Structure formats: structure tokens, C-alpha cells
Short mmCIF file of C-alpha atoms in Angstrom, two decimals:
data_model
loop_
_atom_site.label_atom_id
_atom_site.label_comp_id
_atom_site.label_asym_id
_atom_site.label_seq_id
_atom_site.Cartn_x
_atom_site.Cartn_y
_atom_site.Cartn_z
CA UNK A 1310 61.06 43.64 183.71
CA UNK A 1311 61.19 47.18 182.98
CA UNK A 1312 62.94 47.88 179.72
CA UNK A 1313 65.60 50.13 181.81
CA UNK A 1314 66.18 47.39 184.11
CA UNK A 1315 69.73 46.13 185.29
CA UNK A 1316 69.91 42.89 183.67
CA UNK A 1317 72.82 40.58 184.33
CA UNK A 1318 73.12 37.72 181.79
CA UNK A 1319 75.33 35.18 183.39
CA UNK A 1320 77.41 33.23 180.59
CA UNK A 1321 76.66 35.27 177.57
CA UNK A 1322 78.91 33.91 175.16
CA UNK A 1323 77.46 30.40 175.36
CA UNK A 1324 74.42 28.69 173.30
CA UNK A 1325 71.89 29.69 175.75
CA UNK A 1326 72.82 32.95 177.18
CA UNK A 1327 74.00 34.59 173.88
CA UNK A 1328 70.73 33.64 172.37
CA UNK A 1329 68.70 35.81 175.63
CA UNK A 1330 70.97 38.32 174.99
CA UNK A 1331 70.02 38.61 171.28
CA UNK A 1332 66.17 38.28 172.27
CA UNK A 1333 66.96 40.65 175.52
CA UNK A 1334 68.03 42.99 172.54
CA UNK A 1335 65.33 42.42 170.08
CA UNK A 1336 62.56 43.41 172.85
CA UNK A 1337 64.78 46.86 173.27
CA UNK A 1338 65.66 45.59 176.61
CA UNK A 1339 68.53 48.53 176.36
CA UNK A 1340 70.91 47.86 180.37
CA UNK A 1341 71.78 44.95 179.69
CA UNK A 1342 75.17 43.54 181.95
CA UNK A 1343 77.60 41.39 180.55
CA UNK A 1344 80.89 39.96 181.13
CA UNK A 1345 83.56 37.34 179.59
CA UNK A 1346 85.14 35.19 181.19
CA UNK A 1347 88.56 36.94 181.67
CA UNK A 1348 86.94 40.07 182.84
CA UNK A 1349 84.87 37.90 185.60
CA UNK A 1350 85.94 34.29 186.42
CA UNK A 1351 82.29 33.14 188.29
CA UNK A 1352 84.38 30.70 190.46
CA UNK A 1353 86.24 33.40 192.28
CA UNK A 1354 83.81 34.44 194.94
CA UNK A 1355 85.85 37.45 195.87
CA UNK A 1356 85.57 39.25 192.27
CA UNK A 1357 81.56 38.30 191.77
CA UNK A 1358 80.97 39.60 195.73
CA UNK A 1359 82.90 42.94 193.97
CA UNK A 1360 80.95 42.91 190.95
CA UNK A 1361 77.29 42.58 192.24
CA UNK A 1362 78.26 45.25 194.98
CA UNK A 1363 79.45 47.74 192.00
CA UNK A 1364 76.96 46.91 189.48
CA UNK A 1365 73.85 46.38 191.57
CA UNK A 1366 72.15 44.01 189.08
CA UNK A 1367 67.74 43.81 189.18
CA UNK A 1368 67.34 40.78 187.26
CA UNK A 1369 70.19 37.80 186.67
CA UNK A 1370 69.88 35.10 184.09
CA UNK A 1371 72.14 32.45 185.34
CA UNK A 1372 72.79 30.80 182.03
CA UNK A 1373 77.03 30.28 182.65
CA UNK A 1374 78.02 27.05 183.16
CA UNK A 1375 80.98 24.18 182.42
CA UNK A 1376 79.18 21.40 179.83
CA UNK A 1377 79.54 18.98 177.99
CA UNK A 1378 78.13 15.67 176.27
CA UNK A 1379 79.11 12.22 177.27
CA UNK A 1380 82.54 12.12 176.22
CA UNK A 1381 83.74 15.18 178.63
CA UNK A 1382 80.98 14.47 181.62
CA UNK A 1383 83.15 11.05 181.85
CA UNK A 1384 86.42 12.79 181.19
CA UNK A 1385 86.50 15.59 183.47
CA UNK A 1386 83.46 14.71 186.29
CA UNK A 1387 85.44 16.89 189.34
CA UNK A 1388 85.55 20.13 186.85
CA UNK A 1389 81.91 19.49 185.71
CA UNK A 1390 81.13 19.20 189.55
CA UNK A 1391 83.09 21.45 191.20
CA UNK A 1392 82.89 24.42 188.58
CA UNK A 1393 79.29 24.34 188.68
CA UNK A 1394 79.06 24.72 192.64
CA UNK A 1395 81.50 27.27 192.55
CA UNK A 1396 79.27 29.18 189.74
CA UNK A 1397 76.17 28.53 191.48
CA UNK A 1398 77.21 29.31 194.84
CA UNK A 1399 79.18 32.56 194.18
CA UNK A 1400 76.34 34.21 192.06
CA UNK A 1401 73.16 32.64 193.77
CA UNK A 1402 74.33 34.28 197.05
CA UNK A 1403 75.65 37.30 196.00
CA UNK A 1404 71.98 37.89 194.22
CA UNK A 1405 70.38 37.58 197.84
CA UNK A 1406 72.78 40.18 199.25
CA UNK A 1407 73.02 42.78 197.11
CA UNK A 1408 68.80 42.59 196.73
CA UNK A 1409 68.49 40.93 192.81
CA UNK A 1410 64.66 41.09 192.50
CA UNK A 1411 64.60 37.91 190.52
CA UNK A 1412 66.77 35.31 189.01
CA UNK A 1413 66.61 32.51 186.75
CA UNK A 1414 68.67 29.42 187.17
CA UNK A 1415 69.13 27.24 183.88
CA UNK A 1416 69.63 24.01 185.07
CA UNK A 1417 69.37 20.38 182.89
CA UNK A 1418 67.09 17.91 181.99
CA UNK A 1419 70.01 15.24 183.36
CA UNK A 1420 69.01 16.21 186.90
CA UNK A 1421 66.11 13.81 186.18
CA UNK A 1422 66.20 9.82 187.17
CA UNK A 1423 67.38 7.85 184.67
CA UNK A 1424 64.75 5.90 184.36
CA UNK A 1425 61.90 8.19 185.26
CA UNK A 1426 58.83 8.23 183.39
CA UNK A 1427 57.94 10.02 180.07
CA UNK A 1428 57.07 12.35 180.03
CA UNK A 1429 59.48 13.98 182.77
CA UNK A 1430 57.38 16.03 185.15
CA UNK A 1431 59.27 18.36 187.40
CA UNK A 1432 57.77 16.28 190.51
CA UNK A 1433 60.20 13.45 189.45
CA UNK A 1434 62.99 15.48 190.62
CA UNK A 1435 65.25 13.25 193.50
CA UNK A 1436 63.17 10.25 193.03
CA UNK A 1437 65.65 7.51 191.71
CA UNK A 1438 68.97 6.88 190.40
CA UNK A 1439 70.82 9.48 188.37
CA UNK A 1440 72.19 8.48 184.80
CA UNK A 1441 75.90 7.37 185.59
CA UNK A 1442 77.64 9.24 183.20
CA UNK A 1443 76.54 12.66 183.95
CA UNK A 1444 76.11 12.39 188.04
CA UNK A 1445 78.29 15.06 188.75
CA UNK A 1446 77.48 17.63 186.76
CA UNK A 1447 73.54 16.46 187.30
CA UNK A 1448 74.31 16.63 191.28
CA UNK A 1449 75.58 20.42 190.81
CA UNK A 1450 72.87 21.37 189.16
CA UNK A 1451 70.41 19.62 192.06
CA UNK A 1452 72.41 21.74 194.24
CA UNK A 1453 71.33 24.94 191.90
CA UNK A 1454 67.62 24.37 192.71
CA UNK A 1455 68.19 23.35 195.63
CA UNK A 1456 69.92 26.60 196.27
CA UNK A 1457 67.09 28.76 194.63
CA UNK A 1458 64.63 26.77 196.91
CA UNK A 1459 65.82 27.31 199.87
CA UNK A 1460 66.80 31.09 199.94
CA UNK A 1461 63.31 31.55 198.60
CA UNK A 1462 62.06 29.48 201.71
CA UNK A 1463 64.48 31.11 204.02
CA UNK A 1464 64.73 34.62 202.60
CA UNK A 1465 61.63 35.36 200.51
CA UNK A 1466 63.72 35.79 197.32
CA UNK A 1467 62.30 35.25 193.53
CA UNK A 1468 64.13 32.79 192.10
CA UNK A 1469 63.13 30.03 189.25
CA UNK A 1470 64.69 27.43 188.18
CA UNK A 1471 64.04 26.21 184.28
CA UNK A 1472 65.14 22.78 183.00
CA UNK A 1473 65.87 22.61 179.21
CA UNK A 1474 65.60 20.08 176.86
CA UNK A 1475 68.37 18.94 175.14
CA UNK A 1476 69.56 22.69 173.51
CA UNK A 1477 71.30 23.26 170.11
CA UNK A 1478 72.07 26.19 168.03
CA UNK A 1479 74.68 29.02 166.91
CA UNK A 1480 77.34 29.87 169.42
CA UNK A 1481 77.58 25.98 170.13
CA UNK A 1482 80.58 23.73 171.43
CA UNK A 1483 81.35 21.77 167.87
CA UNK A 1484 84.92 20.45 169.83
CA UNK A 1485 84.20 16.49 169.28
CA UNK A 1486 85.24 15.88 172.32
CA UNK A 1487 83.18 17.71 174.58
CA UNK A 1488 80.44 18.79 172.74
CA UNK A 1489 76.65 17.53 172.75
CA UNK A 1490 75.27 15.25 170.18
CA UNK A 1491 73.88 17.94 168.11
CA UNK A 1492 76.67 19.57 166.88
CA UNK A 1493 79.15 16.60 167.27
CA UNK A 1494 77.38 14.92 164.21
CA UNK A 1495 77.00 18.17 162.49
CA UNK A 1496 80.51 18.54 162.72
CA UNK A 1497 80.92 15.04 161.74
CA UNK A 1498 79.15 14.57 158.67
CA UNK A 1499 80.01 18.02 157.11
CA UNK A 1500 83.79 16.66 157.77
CA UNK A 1501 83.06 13.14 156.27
CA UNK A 1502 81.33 15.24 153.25
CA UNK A 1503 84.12 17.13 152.43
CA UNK A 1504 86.63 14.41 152.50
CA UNK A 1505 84.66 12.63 150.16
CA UNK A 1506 81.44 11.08 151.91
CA UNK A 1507 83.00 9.05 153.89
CA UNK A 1508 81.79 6.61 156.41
CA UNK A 1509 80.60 8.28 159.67
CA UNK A 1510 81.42 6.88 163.10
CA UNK A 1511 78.85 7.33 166.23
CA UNK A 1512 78.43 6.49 169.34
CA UNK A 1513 76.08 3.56 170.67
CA UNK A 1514 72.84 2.02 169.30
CA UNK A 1515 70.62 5.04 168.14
CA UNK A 1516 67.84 3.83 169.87
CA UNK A 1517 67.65 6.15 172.72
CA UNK A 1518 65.10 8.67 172.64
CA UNK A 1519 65.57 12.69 173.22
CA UNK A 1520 63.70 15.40 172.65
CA UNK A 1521 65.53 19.39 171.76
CA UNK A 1522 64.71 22.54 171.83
CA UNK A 1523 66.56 25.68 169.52
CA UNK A 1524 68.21 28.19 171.75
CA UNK A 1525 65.99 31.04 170.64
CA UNK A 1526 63.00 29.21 171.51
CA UNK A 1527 64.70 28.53 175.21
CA UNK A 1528 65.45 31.87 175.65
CA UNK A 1529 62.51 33.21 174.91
CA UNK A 1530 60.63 30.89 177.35
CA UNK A 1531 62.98 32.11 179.82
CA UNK A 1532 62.51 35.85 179.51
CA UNK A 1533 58.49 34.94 179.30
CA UNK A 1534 58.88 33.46 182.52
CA UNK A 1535 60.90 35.96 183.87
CA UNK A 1536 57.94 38.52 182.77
CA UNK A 1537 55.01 36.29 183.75
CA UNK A 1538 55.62 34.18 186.88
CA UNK A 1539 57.33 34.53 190.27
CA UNK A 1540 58.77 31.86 193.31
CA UNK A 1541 55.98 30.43 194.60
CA UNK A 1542 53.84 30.09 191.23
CA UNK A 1543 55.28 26.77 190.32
CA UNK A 1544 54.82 23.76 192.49
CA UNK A 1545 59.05 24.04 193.80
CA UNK A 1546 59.66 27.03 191.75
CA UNK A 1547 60.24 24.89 188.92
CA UNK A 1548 59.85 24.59 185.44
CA UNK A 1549 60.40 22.28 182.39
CA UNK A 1550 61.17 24.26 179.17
CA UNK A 1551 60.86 22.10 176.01
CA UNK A 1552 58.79 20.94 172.51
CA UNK A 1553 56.95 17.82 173.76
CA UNK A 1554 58.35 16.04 170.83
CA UNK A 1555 61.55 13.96 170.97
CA UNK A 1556 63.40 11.35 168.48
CA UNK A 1557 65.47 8.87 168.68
CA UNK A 1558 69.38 9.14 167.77
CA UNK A 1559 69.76 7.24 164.85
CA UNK A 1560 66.76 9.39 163.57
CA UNK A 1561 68.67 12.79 164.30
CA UNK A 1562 71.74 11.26 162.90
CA UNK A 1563 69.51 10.47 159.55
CA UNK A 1564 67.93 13.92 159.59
CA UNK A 1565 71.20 15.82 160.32
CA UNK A 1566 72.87 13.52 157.57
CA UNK A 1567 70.13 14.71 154.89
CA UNK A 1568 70.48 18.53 155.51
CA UNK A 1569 74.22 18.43 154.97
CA UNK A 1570 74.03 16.47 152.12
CA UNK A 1571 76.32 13.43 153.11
CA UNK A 1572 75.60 9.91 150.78
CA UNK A 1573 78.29 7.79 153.10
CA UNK A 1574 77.36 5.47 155.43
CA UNK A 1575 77.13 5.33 159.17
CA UNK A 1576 78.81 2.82 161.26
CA UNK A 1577 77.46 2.33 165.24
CA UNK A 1578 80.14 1.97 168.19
CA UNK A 1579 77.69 -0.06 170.35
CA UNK A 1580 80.63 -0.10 173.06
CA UNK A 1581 79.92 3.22 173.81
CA UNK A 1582 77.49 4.09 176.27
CA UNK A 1583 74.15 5.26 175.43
CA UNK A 1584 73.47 7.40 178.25
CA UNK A 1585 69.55 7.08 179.48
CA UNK A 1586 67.50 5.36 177.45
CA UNK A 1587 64.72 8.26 177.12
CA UNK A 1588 64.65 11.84 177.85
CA UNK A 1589 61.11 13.72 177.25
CA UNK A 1590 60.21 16.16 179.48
CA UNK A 1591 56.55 17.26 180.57
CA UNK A 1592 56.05 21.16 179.25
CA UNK A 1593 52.41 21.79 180.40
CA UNK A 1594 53.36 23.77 183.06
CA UNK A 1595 54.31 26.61 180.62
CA UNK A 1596 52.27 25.69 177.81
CA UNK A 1597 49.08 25.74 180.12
CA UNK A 1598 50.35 29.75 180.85
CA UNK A 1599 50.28 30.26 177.15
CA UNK A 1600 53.93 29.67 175.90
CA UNK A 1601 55.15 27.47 172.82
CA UNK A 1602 58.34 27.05 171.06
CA UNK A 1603 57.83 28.88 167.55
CA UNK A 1604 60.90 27.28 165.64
CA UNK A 1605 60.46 23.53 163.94
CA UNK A 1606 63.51 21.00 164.15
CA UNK A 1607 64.25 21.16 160.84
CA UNK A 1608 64.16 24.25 160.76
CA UNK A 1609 66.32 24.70 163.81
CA UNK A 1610 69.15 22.26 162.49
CA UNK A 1611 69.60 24.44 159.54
CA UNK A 1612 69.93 27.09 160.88
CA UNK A 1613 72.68 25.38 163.57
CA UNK A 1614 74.24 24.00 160.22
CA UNK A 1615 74.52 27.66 158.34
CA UNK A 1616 75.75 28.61 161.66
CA UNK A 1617 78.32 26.09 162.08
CA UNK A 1618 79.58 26.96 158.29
CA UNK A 1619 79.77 30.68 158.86
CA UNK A 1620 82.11 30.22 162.27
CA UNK A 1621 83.62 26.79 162.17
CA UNK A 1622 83.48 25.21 158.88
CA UNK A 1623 85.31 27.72 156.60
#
């Protein structure tokens, strides 16, 4: 990407596309297109057919989306499904016609089977059984690649489709009730700390396994690949984005509990669901072209945590 390039970052107020806009930035990337919700509501196909044709984007990181953890992917699965089409759809096309001359779709490590093996590799895609809990919002993003597939097939467009681990970091959803596990138990145990250390509720067993990856780090894989490879590089113009190291959830909840200092104890809701039982993707793909995450987990979580008590735990 040329440093004067039109560059339309799709959902730049969220975890992920705030943090390529800040690395966008950084790299004195200086056209940079963005737009809040209110001033451009994705689902309305008339309003993004009038902005592409006015603003005549080069490059679009497709980074907005409705999400959730498993709390609000079993609450609300027709807006997680739905939503996401209607995102997808609108901006996907409207890239072909007005002549984008790449985009990047962010889509999930849930589109995986629930019991594939682990390592994920992106050739698992569509062969079993989708976790349960997040179907919907796993299906619309199987429709995202699907998308970026076939218009590439069809059309001879650029577009690549990423999968990220499990992603945490500033600008994330702490609302308990439809955030990811990250920053639920951040905002958990700093709560429980200030009233006094006590106990700490979770959901499940812990013994699930998942691996994350820091928002920076995610963005700047993206914007590498969006430098360094094109639609037709990658076996299905796809590409796993992660650390190759995962954990289990009662060790997060441990880790998370040391950095913000909480001494009470945590009690397991083993009625809730765990969700799939592993969740490690395969990175060589990227690695192998000379890309690593830079930021450790500990690292990462602390910096989530100062974020979190700058915005949202005053």
C-alpha cells in the first residue's frame, strides 16, 4: 500500500480495527477513511453503495462486526447472524464495484469444527460440526470467505480472509454480558477486588483450552499481509493469524487474577457451557513468510488491565 493510499478501515472503533488504525497511523499511513456507526450504519446497503461511490476507497479492512462471547452468541443468535450478512454483503460487493484493489476480511477462529484437530489448519474449514453455541455468527462469517472466494474466482478481485485467535485488548467490550472471556474476568476480579476480594463466579470447568492474540499484534499481521501477499497466494485465500501458544481457562482466570491483585477465591458454574473443548490454530502459513506476534501474554493482559482502568474502571 502506498502511504497516500485510500484506506477504508471498516469498524474502527472496535478492538481490532482501532488497533490497525493506530498501527495504520504509526507507519504514517496519512488517507486513512473512517466512519462511526451513526454516520454509516454497514447494514443499510443503500448508504455503503453511496459511500464507496463518493469516497472511492483502494484498500478496505473489513474489521466491523456484531460479537460477542457465549453469553450474547446464545442470547441474540438472529442479530449475530443476520447483522453479519448484512455487513459482509453490503461492503464485500460494493468493494468489487467501485474497483477496491484489495480487501481484508477478519473473520473467527469459531468458523472452525468443533472438534477439529490442533492445531487448526485453515484446510479444516467446512469439515465437521460447528460449536453449538456460536453457529450463527460462525455461519456468517463462512459466508464472509465464502464471499471473498468466490468474487476472486468469478471476478479476479484481491481479497483475503484472516482468522484470529481469540483477540483481547484496549477498546474492548467489558459489558458482562456480551463480552469475551478476556475482559469479562478482568472486569470481574477488579470488581470482586474492590468490594473486598470477594469470591469470583465463572463459567464452566476451566479445562478448555484457547489460545489469544493482543490486538496490536493482529493488526499488524493484517497490514503485513495486506503489504506482502495477494488472492491466490494462500491455498483458499486464507489465513490463520495467531501465537501458537494457548492455555487453558482456569489458567487465564489464575493469571488474570494475579495481575489485578485479587486474594478471593473462585467458584466454577459447571452448568454453564464450555463452548469447544480446544481452540489452537495452525500459524505457519504466516510465520513461514516471516511474521510473529512481538507482544507476550502477560504482557498483553496488562496492558488490557491499565486499559480497562483508564476507560472503565474509574
Amino acid at each position: 500500500m502506498d502511504k497516500n493510499a485510500r484506506i477504508y478501515v471498516a469498524g474502527h472503533r472496535g478492538l481490532v480495527g482501532s488497533a490497525i488504525v493506530r498501527k495504520l497511523q504509526k507507519d504514517n499511513y496519512v488517507n486513512l477513511i473512517i466512519r462511526t456507526h451513526s454516520e454509516l450504519d454497514l447494514t443499510d446497503s443503500t448508504r455503503v453503495k453511496q459511500f464507496f461511490q463518493e469516497e472511492k476507497p483502494e484498500y478496505v479492512f473489513l474489521a466491523a462486526a456484531k460479537v460477542g462471547g457465549i453469553h450474547a452468541n446464545n442470547t441474540y443468535p438472529a442479530e449475530f447472524i443476520y447483522q453479519n450478512l448484512q455487513i459482509q454483503n453490503n461492503v464485500i460487493h460494493q468493494a468489487y464495484l467501485n474497483g477496491v484493489k484489495k480487501l481484508l476480511f477478519l473473520g473467527s477462529v469459531c468458523i472452525y469444527p468443533k472438534f477439529a484437530k490442533q492445531p487448526v489448519q485453515e484446510e479444516s474449514l467446512l469439515t465437521g460440526s460447528l460449536e453449538p453455541t456460536n453457529e450463527p455468527y460462525a455461519i456468517a462469517k463462512i459466508a464472509g470467505i465464502k464471499m471473498c472466494q468466490s468474487y476472486n474466482r468469478q471476478y479476479q478481485t484481491n481479497y483475503i480472509s484472516v482468522m484470529p485467535a481469540n483477540l483481547y485488548g484496549p477498546y474492548d467490550n467489558f459489558d458482562l454480558h456480551n463480552s469475551h472471556v478476556i475482559p469479562a474476568m478482568i472486569r470481574k476480579f477488579h470488581e470482586a477486588k474492590q468490594n473486598g476480594h470477594i469470591p469470583v463466579n465463572l463459567w464452566g470447568t476451566g479445562t478448555p483450552r484457547r489460545e489469544f492474540v493482543y490486538s496490536d499484534d493482529m493488526a499488524d499481521g493484517c497490514i503485513y499481509i495486506m503489504n506482502h501477499l495477494n488472492a491466490g497466494d494462500l491455498l483458499g485465500d486464507l489465513c490463520n493469524i495467531g501465537t501458537g501458544v494457548d492455555i487453558t481457562i482456569k489458567e487465564l482466570a489464575l493469571t488474570i487474577q494475579s495481575i489485578i491483585g485479587h486474594h478471593g477465591t473462585i467458584a466454577w458454574d459447571t452448568g454453564k457451557p464450555d463452548g469447544t473443548p480446544g481452540r489452537l490454530m495452525d500459524n505457519n502459513r504466516l510465520t513461514n513468510l516471516g511474521w510473529m506476534p512481538k507482544i507476550s501474554f502477560n504482557e498483553g493482559l496488562q496492558r488490557a488491565y491499565d486499559w480497562f482502568c483508564s476507560e472503565w474502571g474509574k
